[in-house]
Coordinates of C-alpha atoms in Angstrom, one line a residue:
G854 CA 104.5 122.7 81.9
V855 CA 104.3 124.9 78.8
I856 CA 102.3 123.5 75.9
T857 CA 103.6 124.5 72.5
N858 CA 101.7 123.6 69.3
T859 CA 104.0 122.5 66.5
G860 CA 101.7 122.0 63.5
G861 CA 99.2 119.6 65.0
A862 CA 101.6 117.8 67.4
V863 CA 101.3 119.0 70.9
R864 CA 104.5 118.9 72.9
V865 CA 104.7 119.6 76.6
Q866 CA 107.8 121.2 77.8
T867 CA 108.9 120.9 81.4
L868 CA 109.7 124.2 83.1
P869 CA 113.2 124.3 84.6
G870 CA 113.2 122.7 88.0
Q871 CA 109.8 121.3 87.7
E872 CA 111.0 117.8 87.1
N873 CA 112.4 117.7 90.6
Y874 CA 109.0 117.7 92.2
P875 CA 107.0 114.6 91.5
A876 CA 103.7 115.1 93.2
V877 CA 102.4 111.9 94.6
N878 CA 99.5 111.6 96.9
A879 CA 99.1 109.0 99.7
N880 CA 97.7 106.4 97.2
G881 CA 100.7 106.8 94.9
I882 CA 98.6 108.5 92.3
Q883 CA 100.3 111.3 90.4
S884 CA 98.6 114.6 90.8
Q885 CA 99.3 117.7 88.7
V886 CA 102.0 120.0 89.9
L887 CA 99.9 123.1 89.4
S888 CA 100.1 124.4 93.0
R889 CA 103.8 124.8 92.7
W890 CA 103.4 127.1 89.7
A891 CA 100.4 129.1 90.8
S892 CA 102.7 131.7 92.3
S893 CA 104.8 132.0 89.1
F894 CA 101.8 132.8 87.0
S895 CA 100.5 135.5 89.2
V896 CA 103.9 137.3 89.4
T897 CA 103.4 139.5 86.4
A898 CA 100.1 140.9 87.6
G899 CA 101.4 141.6 91.0
A900 CA 104.9 142.6 90.1
K901 CA 104.3 146.4 90.6
N902 CA 103.0 146.0 94.2
T903 CA 105.7 143.5 95.1
A904 CA 108.3 146.0 93.9
L905 CA 106.7 148.8 96.0
E906 CA 106.5 146.7 99.1
A907 CA 110.0 145.6 98.7
V908 CA 111.5 149.1 98.4
G909 CA 111.1 149.6 102.1
R910 CA 113.4 146.7 102.8
S911 CA 115.7 146.5 99.8
V912 CA 115.0 146.5 96.2
S913 CA 116.6 143.2 95.5
T914 CA 113.8 141.3 97.2
A915 CA 111.4 142.3 94.5
R916 CA 110.4 139.2 92.4
P917 CA 111.5 139.5 88.7
S918 CA 108.4 140.4 86.6
T919 CA 108.9 137.7 84.0
G920 CA 106.5 134.7 84.0
K921 CA 109.4 132.4 84.6
R922 CA 110.1 131.0 88.1
P923 CA 113.0 132.9 89.8
K924 CA 116.1 130.8 89.9
K925 CA 117.0 129.7 93.4
T926 CA 120.7 129.1 93.5
V927 CA 120.7 127.7 97.1
D928 CA 118.2 125.0 96.4
K929 CA 120.3 123.3 93.7
K930 CA 122.9 122.4 96.4
A931 CA 120.3 121.4 99.0
G932 CA 118.5 119.1 96.6
N933 CA 114.9 118.0 96.7
K934 CA 114.1 118.3 100.5
D935 CA 110.8 116.5 99.9
C936 CA 112.6 113.3 99.0
K937 CA 114.9 112.6 101.9
A938 CA 116.3 109.1 101.3
D939 CA 119.6 107.2 101.4
I940 CA 119.6 105.1 98.3
A941 CA 121.9 102.3 97.0
F942 CA 121.6 101.4 93.4
L943 CA 122.5 97.7 93.1
I944 CA 123.3 97.4 89.4
D945 CA 123.7 94.2 87.4
G946 CA 127.3 93.7 86.2
S947 CA 127.1 90.1 85.2
Y948 CA 127.8 88.3 81.9
N949 CA 124.0 87.9 81.8
I950 CA 123.5 91.6 81.0
G951 CA 126.6 92.1 78.8
Q952 CA 128.6 95.2 78.1
R953 CA 126.1 96.9 75.8
R954 CA 123.0 96.6 78.0
F955 CA 125.3 97.4 81.0
N956 CA 125.9 100.8 79.4
L957 CA 122.1 101.3 78.8
Q958 CA 121.6 100.4 82.5
K959 CA 124.1 103.0 83.6
N960 CA 122.3 105.6 81.4
F961 CA 119.0 104.8 83.0
V962 CA 120.4 104.9 86.6
G963 CA 122.0 108.2 85.8
K964 CA 118.7 109.7 84.7
V965 CA 117.0 108.4 87.9
A966 CA 119.7 109.9 90.0
V967 CA 119.4 113.3 88.4
M968 CA 115.6 113.4 88.6
L969 CA 115.7 112.4 92.3
G970 CA 117.1 115.9 93.0
I971 CA 120.3 114.8 94.8
G972 CA 121.7 117.4 97.3
T973 CA 122.9 117.9 100.8
E974 CA 119.4 118.0 102.2
G975 CA 117.8 115.8 99.6
P976 CA 118.4 112.2 98.6
H977 CA 121.9 110.8 98.7
V978 CA 122.9 107.9 96.5
G979 CA 125.6 105.3 96.1
V980 CA 126.2 102.4 93.7
V981 CA 127.1 98.8 94.3
Q982 CA 127.8 96.4 91.3
A983 CA 126.6 92.8 91.5
S984 CA 128.8 90.4 89.7
E985 CA 130.8 87.3 90.9
H986 CA 131.6 89.3 94.0
P987 CA 129.8 92.5 95.0
K988 CA 131.7 95.8 94.8
I989 CA 130.8 99.0 96.4
E990 CA 131.6 101.6 93.6
F991 CA 130.9 104.7 95.7
Y992 CA 129.2 105.5 99.0
L993 CA 126.4 107.9 100.0
K994 CA 129.0 110.4 101.4
N995 CA 131.2 110.5 98.3
F996 CA 129.0 112.9 96.2
T997 CA 126.3 115.3 97.1
A998 CA 125.8 116.9 93.7
A999 CA 123.9 115.3 90.8
K1000 CA 126.7 116.3 88.3
E1001 CA 129.3 114.4 90.3
V1002 CA 127.1 111.3 90.7
L1003 CA 126.3 111.3 87.0
F1004 CA 130.0 111.4 86.2
A1005 CA 130.8 108.6 88.7
I1006 CA 128.1 106.4 87.1
K1007 CA 129.4 107.1 83.6
E1008 CA 132.9 106.0 84.7
L1009 CA 131.8 102.6 86.1
G1010 CA 133.5 99.6 84.5
F1011 CA 131.7 96.4 83.6
R1012 CA 132.9 93.5 85.8
G1013 CA 131.2 90.3 84.4
G1014 CA 130.9 87.0 86.1
N1015 CA 127.7 85.5 87.6
S1016 CA 125.0 87.9 88.8
N1017 CA 124.9 86.6 92.4
T1018 CA 122.3 89.3 93.2
G1019 CA 121.4 87.6 96.5
K1020 CA 125.0 87.8 97.7
A1021 CA 125.3 91.4 96.6
L1022 CA 121.9 92.4 98.3
K1023 CA 122.9 90.8 101.6
Y1024 CA 126.4 92.5 101.4
T1025 CA 124.8 95.9 100.7
A1026 CA 122.2 95.6 103.5
Q1027 CA 125.0 94.8 106.0
K1028 CA 127.8 97.0 104.9
F1029 CA 126.6 100.0 102.9
F1030 CA 124.5 102.0 105.3
S1031 CA 126.8 102.7 108.1
L1032 CA 127.2 106.2 109.7
E1033 CA 130.9 106.4 108.7
N1034 CA 129.9 105.7 105.1
G1035 CA 127.4 108.5 105.1
A1036 CA 124.0 107.0 106.1
R1037 CA 121.9 109.6 108.0
K1038 CA 119.9 109.0 111.1
G1039 CA 116.1 108.7 110.8
I1040 CA 116.1 108.7 107.0
P1041 CA 114.7 105.8 105.0
K1042 CA 117.3 103.4 103.6
I1043 CA 116.6 102.0 100.2
I1044 CA 118.3 99.5 97.9
V1045 CA 117.1 99.5 94.3
V1046 CA 118.1 96.2 92.8
F1047 CA 118.4 96.2 88.9
L1048 CA 118.1 92.7 87.5
D1049 CA 118.5 91.7 84.0
G1050 CA 116.6 88.4 83.5
W1051 CA 116.9 86.5 86.8
P1052 CA 119.3 86.0 89.7
S1053 CA 121.9 83.2 89.6
D1054 CA 121.6 82.7 93.4
D1055 CA 118.9 82.8 96.1
L1056 CA 117.3 86.1 97.1
E1057 CA 115.1 85.0 99.9
E1058 CA 117.7 85.1 102.7
A1059 CA 119.1 88.4 101.5
G1060 CA 115.6 89.9 101.6
I1061 CA 115.2 88.8 105.2
V1062 CA 118.5 90.3 106.2
A1063 CA 117.6 93.6 104.5
R1064 CA 114.3 93.8 106.4
E1065 CA 116.1 93.1 109.7
F1066 CA 118.5 96.0 108.9
G1067 CA 115.5 98.3 108.2
V1068 CA 116.2 98.5 104.5
N1069 CA 113.5 99.0 101.9
V1070 CA 114.3 96.7 98.9
F1071 CA 112.9 97.6 95.5
I1072 CA 113.4 95.2 92.5
V1073 CA 113.5 96.7 89.0
S1074 CA 113.4 93.7 86.7
V1075 CA 114.2 94.1 83.1
A1076 CA 113.5 91.5 80.4
K1077 CA 111.6 89.0 82.4
P1078 CA 112.5 85.4 81.7
T1079 CA 110.6 84.0 78.7
T1080 CA 108.7 80.8 79.0
E1081 CA 111.6 78.7 77.6
E1082 CA 113.9 80.3 80.2
L1083 CA 111.7 79.7 83.2
G1084 CA 113.2 76.3 83.7
M1085 CA 116.6 77.9 84.5
V1086 CA 115.2 80.2 87.2
Q1087 CA 115.8 78.7 90.7
D1088 CA 112.8 80.4 92.2
I1089 CA 110.1 81.9 90.1
G1090 CA 108.8 84.0 93.1
F1091 CA 112.2 85.6 93.7
V1092 CA 110.9 89.2 93.4
D1093 CA 108.2 88.7 96.1
K1094 CA 110.7 87.1 98.5
A1095 CA 113.3 89.9 98.2
V1096 CA 111.2 93.1 98.2
C1097 CA 110.4 95.0 101.4
R1098 CA 106.7 94.0 101.2
N1099 CA 105.0 91.9 98.6
N1100 CA 102.3 94.5 97.9
G1101 CA 103.2 95.5 94.4
F1102 CA 104.7 98.8 95.4
F1103 CA 108.3 97.6 95.7
S1104 CA 108.6 95.9 92.3
Y1105 CA 108.9 97.6 89.0
Q1106 CA 109.1 96.1 85.6
M1107 CA 110.7 97.3 82.3
P1108 CA 110.4 95.2 79.2
T1109 CA 113.9 96.1 77.9
W1110 CA 116.8 98.5 78.5
F1111 CA 115.9 100.4 75.3
G1112 CA 113.7 103.5 75.4
T1113 CA 113.6 103.6 79.2
T1114 CA 113.2 107.3 79.6
K1115 CA 109.4 107.1 80.3
Y1116 CA 110.1 104.8 83.2
V1117 CA 112.3 107.2 85.0
K1118 CA 109.7 109.5 86.6
P1119 CA 107.4 106.8 87.9
L1120 CA 110.3 105.0 89.6
V1121 CA 111.5 108.3 91.1
Q1122 CA 108.0 109.0 92.5
K1123 CA 108.0 105.6 94.2
L1124 CA 111.5 106.2 95.7
C1125 CA 110.3 109.6 97.1
S1126 CA 107.1 108.3 98.7
H1127 CA 108.4 108.5 102.2
E1128 CA 105.2 107.2 103.9
Q1129 CA 105.3 104.0 101.8
M1130 CA 108.7 102.9 103.1
L1131 CA 107.3 100.2 105.3
C1132 CA 110.6 98.6 106.1
S1133 CA 112.4 101.6 107.5
K1134 CA 113.4 101.1 111.1
T1135 CA 111.4 103.7 113.0
C1136 CA 110.4 103.9 116.6
Y1137 CA 107.0 102.5 115.6
N1138 CA 108.3 99.2 114.3
S1139 CA 111.5 98.6 116.3
V1140 CA 110.8 98.8 120.0
N1141 CA 109.8 96.4 122.8
I1142 CA 107.5 98.1 125.3
G1143 CA 106.9 96.4 128.7
F1144 CA 104.1 97.8 130.8
L1145 CA 104.4 97.2 134.6
I1146 CA 100.9 97.8 136.0
D1147 CA 100.1 98.4 139.6
G1148 CA 97.2 96.1 140.7
S1149 CA 97.2 97.2 144.4
S1150 CA 93.9 97.7 146.3
S1151 CA 94.1 101.5 146.3
V1152 CA 93.6 101.5 142.5
G1153 CA 90.2 100.0 142.5
E1154 CA 88.4 98.2 139.6
S1155 CA 87.1 101.2 137.7
N1156 CA 90.4 103.1 137.8
F1157 CA 92.2 99.8 136.8
R1158 CA 90.1 99.9 133.6
L1159 CA 91.4 103.5 132.9
V1160 CA 95.0 102.2 133.4
L1161 CA 94.4 99.4 130.8
E1162 CA 92.9 102.0 128.4
F1163 CA 96.0 104.0 128.7
V1164 CA 98.2 100.9 128.0
S1165 CA 96.1 100.1 125.0
N1166 CA 96.3 103.6 123.6
V1167 CA 100.1 103.7 123.8
A1168 CA 100.4 100.2 122.3
K1169 CA 98.0 101.1 119.5
A1170 CA 100.5 103.6 118.1
F1171 CA 103.1 101.0 117.3
E1172 CA 103.4 98.5 114.4
I1173 CA 103.3 95.2 116.3
S1174 CA 104.4 92.2 114.3
D1175 CA 106.9 89.3 114.3
I1176 CA 109.5 91.6 112.7
G1177 CA 108.1 94.8 114.2
S1178 CA 107.5 96.2 117.7
K1179 CA 106.5 94.0 120.6
V1180 CA 104.5 94.6 123.7
A1181 CA 104.4 92.8 127.1
A1182 CA 102.5 93.4 130.4
V1183 CA 103.2 92.5 134.0
Q1184 CA 100.7 93.2 136.9
F1185 CA 102.1 93.5 140.4
T1186 CA 101.0 93.8 144.0
Y1187 CA 103.3 92.1 146.5
D1188 CA 103.4 89.4 143.9
Q1189 CA 104.0 89.7 140.1
R1190 CA 102.1 88.1 137.3
T1191 CA 103.2 88.1 133.7
E1192 CA 100.0 88.8 131.8
F1193 CA 101.8 88.2 128.5
G1194 CA 105.4 88.3 127.2
F1195 CA 106.9 89.8 124.1
T1196 CA 106.6 86.8 121.9
D1197 CA 103.1 85.7 123.0
H1198 CA 101.2 87.9 120.6
V1199 CA 102.6 89.1 117.4
S1200 CA 99.7 91.1 116.0
K1201 CA 98.3 94.4 117.2
D1202 CA 94.7 93.0 117.5
K1203 CA 95.9 90.1 119.7
V1204 CA 97.9 92.4 121.9
L1205 CA 94.9 94.8 122.4
A1206 CA 92.6 91.8 123.1
A1207 CA 95.1 90.5 125.7
I1208 CA 95.3 93.9 127.4
R1209 CA 91.5 94.1 127.6
N1210 CA 91.5 90.6 129.3
I1211 CA 93.8 91.5 132.1
R1212 CA 92.0 90.8 135.4
Y1213 CA 92.6 93.2 138.4
M1214 CA 94.6 91.5 141.2
S1215 CA 94.3 93.8 144.3
G1216 CA 96.9 93.7 147.1
G1217 CA 99.9 95.6 148.3
T1218 CA 102.6 97.5 146.4
A1219 CA 106.2 96.2 145.9
T1220 CA 107.3 98.1 142.9
G1221 CA 111.1 97.4 143.2
D1222 CA 110.6 93.6 143.2
A1223 CA 108.3 94.0 140.3
I1224 CA 110.9 95.9 138.3
S1225 CA 113.5 93.2 139.0
F1226 CA 111.1 90.5 138.1
T1227 CA 110.2 92.2 134.8
T1228 CA 113.9 92.9 133.9
R1229 CA 114.8 89.2 134.4
N1230 CA 111.8 87.4 133.1
V1231 CA 110.2 89.6 130.5
F1232 CA 113.2 91.5 129.0
G1233 CA 115.8 88.7 129.6
P1234 CA 114.7 86.6 126.6
V1235 CA 114.7 89.6 124.1
R1236 CA 117.8 91.3 125.5
D1237 CA 120.0 90.5 122.4
G1238 CA 117.2 91.2 119.9
P1239 CA 117.3 94.1 117.4
N1240 CA 114.6 96.2 119.1
K1241 CA 115.2 98.9 121.7
N1242 CA 113.7 98.1 125.1
F1243 CA 111.4 100.4 127.1
L1244 CA 109.6 99.9 130.4
V1245 CA 106.6 102.0 131.4
V1246 CA 105.9 101.7 135.1
L1247 CA 102.4 102.7 136.3
T1248 CA 101.8 103.1 140.0
D1249 CA 99.4 105.0 142.3
G1250 CA 101.2 104.8 145.6
Q1251 CA 104.3 104.5 147.7
S1252 CA 106.3 101.3 147.2
Y1253 CA 107.0 99.1 150.3
D1254 CA 110.5 98.3 149.0
D1255 CA 113.4 100.1 147.4
V1256 CA 112.8 101.1 143.8
R1257 CA 116.1 102.8 143.1
G1258 CA 118.4 99.7 143.0
P1259 CA 116.1 97.6 140.7
A1260 CA 115.5 100.6 138.4
A1261 CA 119.3 101.3 138.1
A1262 CA 119.8 97.6 137.2
A1263 CA 117.1 97.7 134.6
Q1264 CA 118.7 100.7 133.0
K1265 CA 122.1 99.0 133.1
A1266 CA 120.5 96.1 131.2
G1267 CA 119.6 98.6 128.4
I1268 CA 116.0 99.3 129.3
T1269 CA 114.8 102.9 129.2
V1270 CA 112.3 103.5 132.1
F1271 CA 109.4 105.8 132.0
S1272 CA 107.5 106.3 135.3
V1273 CA 103.9 107.3 135.4
G1274 CA 102.4 108.1 138.8
V1275 CA 98.8 108.7 139.7
A1276 CA 97.2 110.0 142.9
W1277 CA 99.4 109.1 145.9
A1278 CA 102.5 108.1 144.0
P1279 CA 105.4 110.0 145.6
L1280 CA 107.4 112.1 143.1
D1281 CA 110.7 111.0 144.7
D1282 CA 109.9 107.3 143.9
L1283 CA 108.9 108.3 140.3
K1284 CA 112.1 110.2 139.7
D1285 CA 114.2 107.4 141.3
M1286 CA 112.8 104.9 138.8
A1287 CA 112.9 107.1 135.7
S1288 CA 115.8 107.1 133.1
E1289 CA 117.9 110.3 132.6
P1290 CA 117.0 113.0 131.9
R1291 CA 114.5 112.4 134.7
E1292 CA 112.2 115.3 133.9
S1293 CA 111.3 113.9 130.5
H1294 CA 110.8 110.3 131.8
T1295 CA 108.7 111.1 134.8
F1296 CA 104.9 111.7 134.5
F1297 CA 102.3 112.4 137.2
T1298 CA 98.6 113.1 137.3
R1299 CA 96.3 113.6 140.3
E1300 CA 93.4 111.7 138.8
F1301 CA 93.3 108.4 136.8
T1302 CA 91.3 110.3 134.1
G1303 CA 94.5 112.4 133.5
L1304 CA 96.3 109.4 132.0
E1305 CA 94.6 109.9 128.7
Q1306 CA 96.4 113.3 128.1
M1307 CA 99.8 111.6 128.7
V1308 CA 99.5 109.1 125.9
P1309 CA 101.0 111.3 123.1
D1310 CA 103.8 112.4 125.5
I1311 CA 104.8 108.8 126.2
I1312 CA 104.8 107.9 122.5
R1313 CA 106.8 110.9 121.6
G1314 CA 109.3 110.2 124.4
I1315 CA 109.8 106.6 123.2
C1316 CA 110.4 107.9 119.7
R1317 CA 112.8 110.6 120.8
D1318 CA 114.9 108.1 122.8
F1319 CA 114.8 105.6 120.0
L1320 CA 116.2 108.2 117.5
E1321 CA 118.9 109.4 119.9
S1322 CA 120.0 105.8 120.6
K1323 CA 120.1 104.8 116.9
Q1324 CA 123.5 103.9 115.4

């Protein structure tokens, strides 16, 4: 910023465009935005050379030699690309807040919307009003310019009635973020709930629904209930139950609707902290990965350990929890043994411990039977769940039975199959098992030590398939 001294009082002016770039590091601590401006300060000194270099191409590319940042017309439309998010502002339109504070709320939401840097490639926003019945005022796809959004917010009419925030939150999580209404693939979905006082209904169930839909819920509470009012609040812990995670990041408090300008920037910085959006559905927290592990005699005890290490390293990359990703493992020879199913261990540590404890069976190789067994017994129970299903088949040799039929049936049941072959595993078998396109779902290495290099490719493959299948 530019510091001007006005008779003892120091005012900091923001340079045009600077307000669109809240710089937040991983810990959510604001850092100075100097790096963005370093270039604009050095322009005057280097202007002559820039002009000379530019002459060869075309004079117009020379940077203007003022100390101001050159205006980029394109960027305005694209918006702040560093803040990709699809955001629903769920505003309070109840009798609780009243017409006057409703207008102050609209004012605040408008300022937040502008500072976010709305644009085609930046954040998109929509508004839902919570009152007796929730009403979607406008969708993400309706406006992609800050000016239009601001106008639409100004035009919102006050509805009145009970606040029924829980009802509105659930409705928004289920209805607002569809592709036809403008939600984008692979971009965090956020609902910012503005609440004056306290909700008149229950928020807990709505919070659970939102998490299941992969929505990050923020609660901005204004004018917390006073001690006398607490008796009227159904559930004092309503904020913790509704937010994405009860870690302090997803709740934000303002004492009143008056003088809220200073609260705009910190809220925007939160909404733009991509890596903190723990509830977004990503491949890391929304897949079931079954490992089908060859325990035949040709593998041998020490190579079997390398296979388990490979399985661990793939599993480690995912966020395993009761509402996140899940892992299961089956070992096969002529027989099959479920080492653990998808619901047996719901934390990463427990899953990794269970993988370490798998004992080597030794025996023949009936891969086809093993695929059928796993499809039925391991994936059967989770077939209708929200997670996308993946099966990673690891084998070191020729199967005694047909693999093509069982693999086709698994894929028909919605399971994406990756085949990983080692040593004597025939390429034809591997390709017959793998999902389409076969090249990107088939892996082979001569030595068991080569499994380690494949780990990132398998993880990337799962994430690529997950994104392509989404919505």
